[in-house]
Amino acid sequence: MTDDFTRSQTFDIPAGYQELPWHRGFGRQVGPLFEKRDATGLTRAFRVEEHHTNGMMNAHGGMLMTFADMAWGGAVERNEDTWWVTIRLMCDFLSGAPLGSFVEGNGTVVGVADDIITVEGRIWSGDKTLMRGTGIFKLISRREGQQKPFTRAVQDA
Amino acid sequence: MTDDFTRSQTFDIPAGYQELPWHRGFGRQVGPLFEKRDATGLTRAFRVEEHHTNGMMNAHGGMLMTFADMAWGGAVERNEDTWWVTIRLMCDFLSGAPLGSFVEGNGTVVGVADDIITVEGRIWSGDKTLMRGTGIFKLISRREGQQKPFTRAVQDA
């Protein structure tokens, strides 16, 4: 049905991606999000749906920054037991992502100083760069009561 | 009821705030948000609910940046017909906002160069600063088909 257009797009995702099984909190609220891990590292993605849009029916800047945090921060994750917090995020908005776009993002570690990791990040859709920027993340110990907001299926290493 | 705890907090907001009537898109998805306009200018706010949280049950960094965009970008709004886009946002994460916190934020215009406006912003909860940073925003003409994602009740000027 026409009014299911964006809903069904959710599952029209490129090969290699699997849904991030966030079952609570903000990650669920802004989902669904996807990820794949291959020779180039970790890439995350989402399809722009109605609940991601701004007044121009593009992905809202807040959504792009949320996604940047998740996609660039992912670059510091060595395994399921890596815990990190964001210290600073700087985002340049270069282009918009209209409703229905498939948006991908990843980050490259460019600096490590003790437990502070600097990441250069990019977000794109097709051949168009939407955002570039820098994330500074701090590795932390798992804190009392802290839980990942998702239960991930067994993955390839 | 206990399981309505955070839901009922939604409407437990300080005097002077009214809910932003966002009825669609990302603004609705991450709401409810509130605002007040007084002698100090525009201040926006939200209560940290379950759907805003990260794995530590604090407001997710993506939510704080989304809110920064809305609260700091608000500093460039002269009236209901001001349209703007975000060029760059730089956010320093200083402290966390646990579930139930009432979070407020505003921005101060520190530079105007043609249609490019630089804003210094702050987000806080009680006497604790959660985030500080800089937003660079560009005023634009209303584009074809562009609509505010809310219908606002009549306000004081």
Short mmCIF file of C-alpha atoms in Angstrom, two decimals:
data_model
loop_
_atom_site.label_atom_id
_atom_site.label_comp_id
_atom_site.label_asym_id
_atom_site.label_seq_id
_atom_site.Cartn_x
_atom_site.Cartn_y
_atom_site.Cartn_z
CA MET A 1 0.00 0.00 0.00
CA THR A 2 1.14 3.50 -0.73
CA ASP A 3 1.07 4.53 2.90
CA ASP A 4 3.34 1.62 3.76
CA PHE A 5 5.97 2.94 1.35
CA THR A 6 8.57 3.96 3.88
CA ARG A 7 7.72 1.12 6.24
CA SER A 8 8.55 -1.54 3.68
CA GLN A 9 11.72 0.31 2.67
CA THR A 10 13.01 -0.43 6.14
CA PHE A 11 13.83 -3.96 5.10
CA ASP A 12 15.02 -3.08 1.61
CA ILE A 13 18.68 -2.92 2.59
CA PRO A 14 21.86 -3.74 0.72
CA ALA A 15 23.43 -7.16 1.12
CA GLY A 16 25.70 -7.63 4.10
CA TYR A 17 23.75 -5.43 6.50
CA GLN A 18 21.94 -6.75 9.52
CA GLU A 19 19.61 -4.87 11.82
CA LEU A 20 21.01 -3.64 15.11
CA PRO A 21 18.70 -5.28 17.63
CA TRP A 22 18.29 -2.28 19.91
CA HIS A 23 15.31 -3.09 22.06
CA ARG A 24 15.09 -0.05 24.31
CA GLY A 25 16.02 3.57 24.83
CA PHE A 26 17.04 6.13 22.26
CA GLY A 27 18.64 3.57 19.94
CA ARG A 28 15.27 1.89 19.51
CA GLN A 29 13.42 5.20 19.24
CA VAL A 30 15.49 6.39 16.27
CA GLY A 31 15.83 2.96 14.62
CA PRO A 32 15.91 0.76 12.79
CA LEU A 33 19.69 0.92 12.26
CA PHE A 34 21.86 -1.54 10.43
CA GLU A 35 25.50 -2.52 10.38
CA LYS A 36 27.97 -4.63 8.48
CA ARG A 37 31.53 -5.57 9.28
CA ASP A 38 33.90 -6.40 6.45
CA ALA A 39 37.48 -5.87 5.34
CA THR A 40 37.01 -2.07 5.48
CA GLY A 41 35.80 -2.24 9.09
CA LEU A 42 32.42 -1.41 10.61
CA THR A 43 29.82 0.53 8.62
CA ARG A 44 26.42 1.47 10.03
CA ALA A 45 23.35 2.60 8.10
CA PHE A 46 19.69 3.63 8.23
CA ARG A 47 16.92 4.30 5.76
CA VAL A 48 15.39 7.80 6.10
CA GLU A 49 11.80 7.25 7.22
CA GLU A 50 9.08 9.74 8.12
CA HIS A 51 10.05 9.69 11.79
CA HIS A 52 13.58 10.86 10.89
CA THR A 53 12.57 13.91 8.87
CA ASN A 54 12.70 17.67 9.33
CA GLY A 55 10.47 20.32 7.77
CA MET A 56 12.12 19.78 4.39
CA MET A 57 11.41 16.03 4.49
CA ASN A 58 15.14 15.37 4.72
CA ALA A 59 16.80 13.52 7.57
CA HIS A 60 16.80 15.89 10.56
CA GLY A 61 20.21 17.24 11.58
CA GLY A 62 19.68 15.70 15.01
CA MET A 63 19.21 12.30 13.41
CA LEU A 64 22.37 12.71 11.33
CA MET A 65 24.36 13.65 14.45
CA THR A 66 22.85 10.77 16.41
CA PHE A 67 23.84 8.49 13.57
CA ALA A 68 27.31 10.08 13.45
CA ASP A 69 27.79 9.30 17.14
CA MET A 70 26.80 5.67 16.54
CA ALA A 71 28.69 5.18 13.26
CA TRP A 72 31.90 7.04 14.17
CA GLY A 73 31.90 5.82 17.77
CA GLY A 74 31.67 2.30 16.37
CA ALA A 75 35.23 2.72 15.11
CA VAL A 76 36.53 2.40 18.69
CA GLU A 77 34.65 -0.85 19.38
CA ARG A 78 37.04 -3.78 19.46
CA ASN A 79 34.48 -6.28 20.74
CA GLU A 80 31.10 -6.57 22.45
CA ASP A 81 32.64 -5.56 25.76
CA THR A 82 34.03 -2.19 24.63
CA TRP A 83 32.44 0.70 26.53
CA TRP A 84 32.96 4.27 25.49
CA VAL A 85 31.57 7.75 25.95
CA THR A 86 31.63 10.71 23.60
CA ILE A 87 33.78 13.65 24.70
CA ARG A 88 33.32 15.91 21.69
CA LEU A 89 31.63 15.63 18.33
CA MET A 90 32.10 18.13 15.53
CA CYS A 91 29.81 17.74 12.55
CA ASP A 92 29.87 19.60 9.21
CA PHE A 93 26.55 19.40 7.39
CA LEU A 94 27.32 19.17 3.67
CA SER A 95 24.17 17.89 2.01
CA GLY A 96 20.66 16.66 2.80
CA ALA A 97 19.22 13.12 2.72
CA PRO A 98 15.65 13.05 1.40
CA LEU A 99 12.99 10.67 2.71
CA GLY A 100 13.74 7.18 1.44
CA SER A 101 17.53 7.66 1.15
CA PHE A 102 19.77 4.87 2.39
CA VAL A 103 22.39 6.55 4.59
CA GLU A 104 25.72 4.96 5.53
CA GLY A 105 28.53 6.06 7.80
CA ASN A 106 31.83 4.98 9.24
CA GLY A 107 34.87 6.30 11.03
CA THR A 108 38.64 5.92 10.95
CA VAL A 109 40.78 6.08 14.07
CA VAL A 110 43.36 8.84 13.51
CA GLY A 111 44.71 9.27 17.03
CA VAL A 112 45.07 7.30 20.24
CA ALA A 113 46.32 8.93 23.45
CA ASP A 114 45.87 6.62 26.43
CA ASP A 115 42.12 6.04 26.56
CA ILE A 116 41.21 8.98 24.31
CA ILE A 117 40.55 8.06 20.70
CA THR A 118 40.10 10.53 17.85
CA VAL A 119 38.04 9.44 14.87
CA GLU A 120 37.54 11.04 11.47
CA GLY A 121 34.05 10.27 10.29
CA ARG A 122 31.97 10.43 7.17
CA ILE A 123 28.30 9.91 6.38
CA TRP A 124 27.09 9.44 2.83
CA SER A 125 24.18 8.34 0.66
CA GLY A 126 25.14 6.85 -2.68
CA ASP A 127 27.97 9.01 -4.01
CA LYS A 128 26.93 12.10 -2.02
CA THR A 129 28.71 13.00 1.22
CA LEU A 130 26.15 14.25 3.76
CA MET A 131 28.40 14.97 6.73
CA ARG A 132 32.03 14.84 7.73
CA GLY A 133 33.53 15.53 11.09
CA THR A 134 35.58 14.48 14.07
CA GLY A 135 34.66 12.49 17.13
CA ILE A 136 36.66 12.30 20.34
CA PHE A 137 35.74 9.27 22.39
CA LYS A 138 36.94 7.92 25.72
CA LEU A 139 37.15 4.22 26.51
CA ILE A 140 35.70 3.47 29.93
CA SER A 141 35.29 0.49 32.21
CA ARG A 142 31.84 -1.01 32.34
CA ARG A 143 30.01 0.80 35.09
CA GLU A 144 27.79 -0.76 37.71
CA GLY A 145 24.43 -1.60 36.16
CA GLN A 146 25.50 -0.55 32.68
CA GLN A 147 24.01 -2.64 29.89
CA LYS A 148 24.17 -2.54 26.14
CA PRO A 149 20.72 -1.50 24.90
CA PHE A 150 20.62 -4.39 22.50
CA THR A 151 21.06 -8.14 22.34
CA ARG A 152 23.13 -8.97 19.35
CA ALA A 153 22.98 -12.27 17.50
CA VAL A 154 26.26 -14.17 17.20
CA GLN A 155 28.47 -12.42 14.64
CA ASP A 156 31.54 -13.19 12.67
CA ALA A 157 34.65 -11.90 14.41
CA MET B 1 1.06 3.68 38.57
CA THR B 2 4.72 2.94 38.93
CA ASP B 3 5.15 2.08 35.28
CA ASP B 4 3.68 5.43 34.35
CA PHE B 5 6.40 7.21 36.33
CA THR B 6 8.28 8.76 33.44
CA ARG B 7 5.13 9.30 31.42
CA SER B 8 3.57 11.50 34.08
CA GLN B 9 6.83 13.39 34.55
CA THR B 10 6.38 14.61 31.01
CA PHE B 11 3.84 17.10 32.20
CA ASP B 12 5.62 17.99 35.43
CA ILE B 13 7.42 20.99 33.95
CA PRO B 14 8.48 24.31 35.44
CA ALA B 15 6.21 27.33 35.12
CA GLY B 16 6.48 29.29 31.90
CA TYR B 17 7.16 26.33 29.62
CA GLN B 18 4.75 25.18 26.97
CA GLU B 19 4.96 22.06 24.86
CA LEU B 20 6.27 22.41 21.31
CA PRO B 21 3.40 21.03 19.25
CA TRP B 22 5.51 19.03 16.82
CA HIS B 23 3.10 16.67 15.18
CA ARG B 24 5.33 14.81 12.73
CA GLY B 25 8.86 13.80 11.83
CA PHE B 26 11.93 13.63 14.04
CA GLY B 27 10.75 16.45 16.32
CA ARG B 28 7.75 14.39 17.32
CA GLN B 29 9.77 11.17 17.56
CA VAL B 30 12.18 12.61 20.14
CA GLY B 31 9.60 14.72 22.00
CA PRO B 32 7.95 16.01 23.96
CA LEU B 33 9.96 19.24 23.95
CA PHE B 34 9.11 22.48 25.69
CA GLU B 35 10.02 26.12 25.33
CA LYS B 36 9.63 29.44 27.05
CA ARG B 37 10.41 32.93 25.87
CA ASP B 38 11.19 35.60 28.44
CA ALA B 39 13.53 38.55 29.02
CA THR B 40 16.56 36.25 28.66
CA GLY B 41 15.36 35.03 25.25
CA LEU B 42 14.26 31.58 24.13
CA THR B 43 14.95 28.51 26.27
CA ARG B 44 13.96 24.99 25.26
CA ALA B 45 13.70 21.91 27.48
CA PHE B 46 12.84 18.24 27.75
CA ARG B 47 12.42 15.67 30.50
CA VAL B 48 14.68 12.61 30.11
CA GLU B 49 12.33 9.69 29.50
CA GLU B 50 13.07 6.03 28.77
CA HIS B 51 13.01 6.60 25.02
CA HIS B 52 15.84 9.18 25.36
CA THR B 53 18.27 6.96 27.26
CA ASN B 54 21.54 5.18 26.49
CA GLY B 55 22.98 2.06 28.13
CA MET B 56 23.72 4.01 31.31
CA MET B 57 20.12 5.23 31.58
CA ASN B 58 21.30 8.78 30.92
CA ALA B 59 20.12 10.91 28.02
CA HIS B 60 21.79 9.52 24.88
CA GLY B 61 24.46 11.73 23.33
CA GLY B 62 22.45 11.78 20.11
CA MET B 63 19.46 13.15 22.01
CA LEU B 64 21.60 15.86 23.63
CA MET B 65 22.98 16.88 20.21
CA THR B 66 19.50 16.83 18.68
CA PHE B 67 18.36 19.04 21.53
CA ALA B 68 21.42 21.28 21.09
CA ASP B 69 20.50 21.79 17.45
CA MET B 70 16.96 22.78 18.44
CA ALA B 71 17.85 24.90 21.47
CA TRP B 72 20.88 26.69 20.01
CA GLY B 73 19.37 27.03 16.54
CA GLY B 74 16.37 28.66 18.22
CA ALA B 75 18.61 31.64 18.98
CA VAL B 76 18.49 32.63 15.30
CA GLU B 77 14.67 32.57 15.12
CA ARG B 78 13.28 36.06 14.95
CA ASN B 79 9.71 34.99 14.18
CA GLU B 80 7.60 32.06 12.98
CA ASP B 81 8.79 32.64 9.42
CA THR B 82 12.53 32.27 10.12
CA TRP B 83 14.01 29.34 8.22
CA TRP B 84 17.51 28.11 8.89
CA VAL B 85 19.81 25.17 8.35
CA THR B 86 22.72 23.94 10.44
CA ILE B 87 26.16 24.28 8.85
CA ARG B 88 28.29 23.00 11.73
CA LEU B 89 27.67 21.93 15.27
CA MET B 90 30.42 21.33 17.80
CA CYS B 91 29.38 19.75 21.07
CA ASP B 92 31.46 19.16 24.22
CA PHE B 93 29.93 16.50 26.46
CA LEU B 94 30.57 17.56 30.06
CA SER B 95 28.17 15.59 32.23
CA GLY B 96 25.33 13.08 32.00
CA ALA B 97 21.57 13.59 32.52
CA PRO B 98 19.97 10.61 34.31
CA LEU B 99 16.46 9.38 33.54
CA GLY B 100 13.96 11.86 34.97
CA SER B 101 16.23 14.92 34.72
CA PHE B 102 14.73 18.13 33.41
CA VAL B 103 17.15 19.40 30.77
CA GLU B 104 17.23 23.01 29.53
CA GLY B 105 19.26 24.74 26.85
CA ASN B 106 19.71 28.03 25.07
CA GLY B 107 22.07 29.87 22.81
CA THR B 108 23.56 33.34 22.41
CA VAL B 109 24.33 34.88 19.04
CA VAL B 110 28.03 35.80 19.06
CA GLY B 111 28.58 36.49 15.38
CA VAL B 112 26.63 37.55 12.30
CA ALA B 113 28.23 37.59 8.84
CA ASP B 114 25.63 38.09 6.14
CA ASP B 115 23.29 35.12 6.52
CA ILE B 116 25.70 33.05 8.63
CA ILE B 117 25.07 33.20 12.36
CA THR B 118 27.37 31.82 15.05
CA VAL B 119 25.82 30.80 18.35
CA GLU B 120 27.42 29.83 21.66
CA GLY B 121 25.23 27.27 23.33
CA ARG B 122 24.77 25.62 26.67
CA ILE B 123 22.66 22.74 27.98
CA TRP B 124 22.14 22.19 31.68
CA SER B 125 20.08 20.39 34.29
CA GLY B 126 19.67 22.21 37.58
CA ASP B 127 23.08 23.71 38.37
CA LYS B 128 25.00 21.13 36.29
CA THR B 129 26.21 21.98 32.78
CA LEU B 130 25.75 18.96 30.51
CA MET B 131 27.05 20.33 27.23
CA ARG B 132 28.56 23.46 25.77
CA GLY B 133 29.44 24.18 22.21
CA THR B 134 29.12 26.25 19.07
CA GLY B 135 26.55 26.19 16.31
CA ILE B 136 26.93 27.77 12.90
CA PHE B 137 23.58 28.31 11.22
CA LYS B 138 22.56 29.77 7.87
CA LEU B 139 19.35 31.69 7.35
CA ILE B 140 17.55 30.55 4.22
CA SER B 141 14.47 31.48 2.25
CA ARG B 142 11.48 29.23 2.67
CA ARG B 143 11.82 26.52 0.06
CA GLU B 144 9.05 25.18 -2.13
CA GLY B 145 6.92 22.78 -0.08
CA GLN B 146 8.80 23.47 3.14
CA GLN B 147 6.65 23.41 6.24
CA LYS B 148 7.31 23.77 9.94
CA PRO B 149 6.71 20.37 11.52
CA PHE B 150 4.46 21.90 14.14
CA THR B 151 1.44 24.12 14.50
CA ARG B 152 2.11 26.55 17.26
CA ALA B 153 -0.60 28.17 19.35
CA VAL B 154 -0.65 31.98 19.34
CA GLN B 155 2.27 33.27 21.38
CA ASP B 156 3.34 36.52 22.89
CA ALA B 157 5.68 38.40 20.57
#
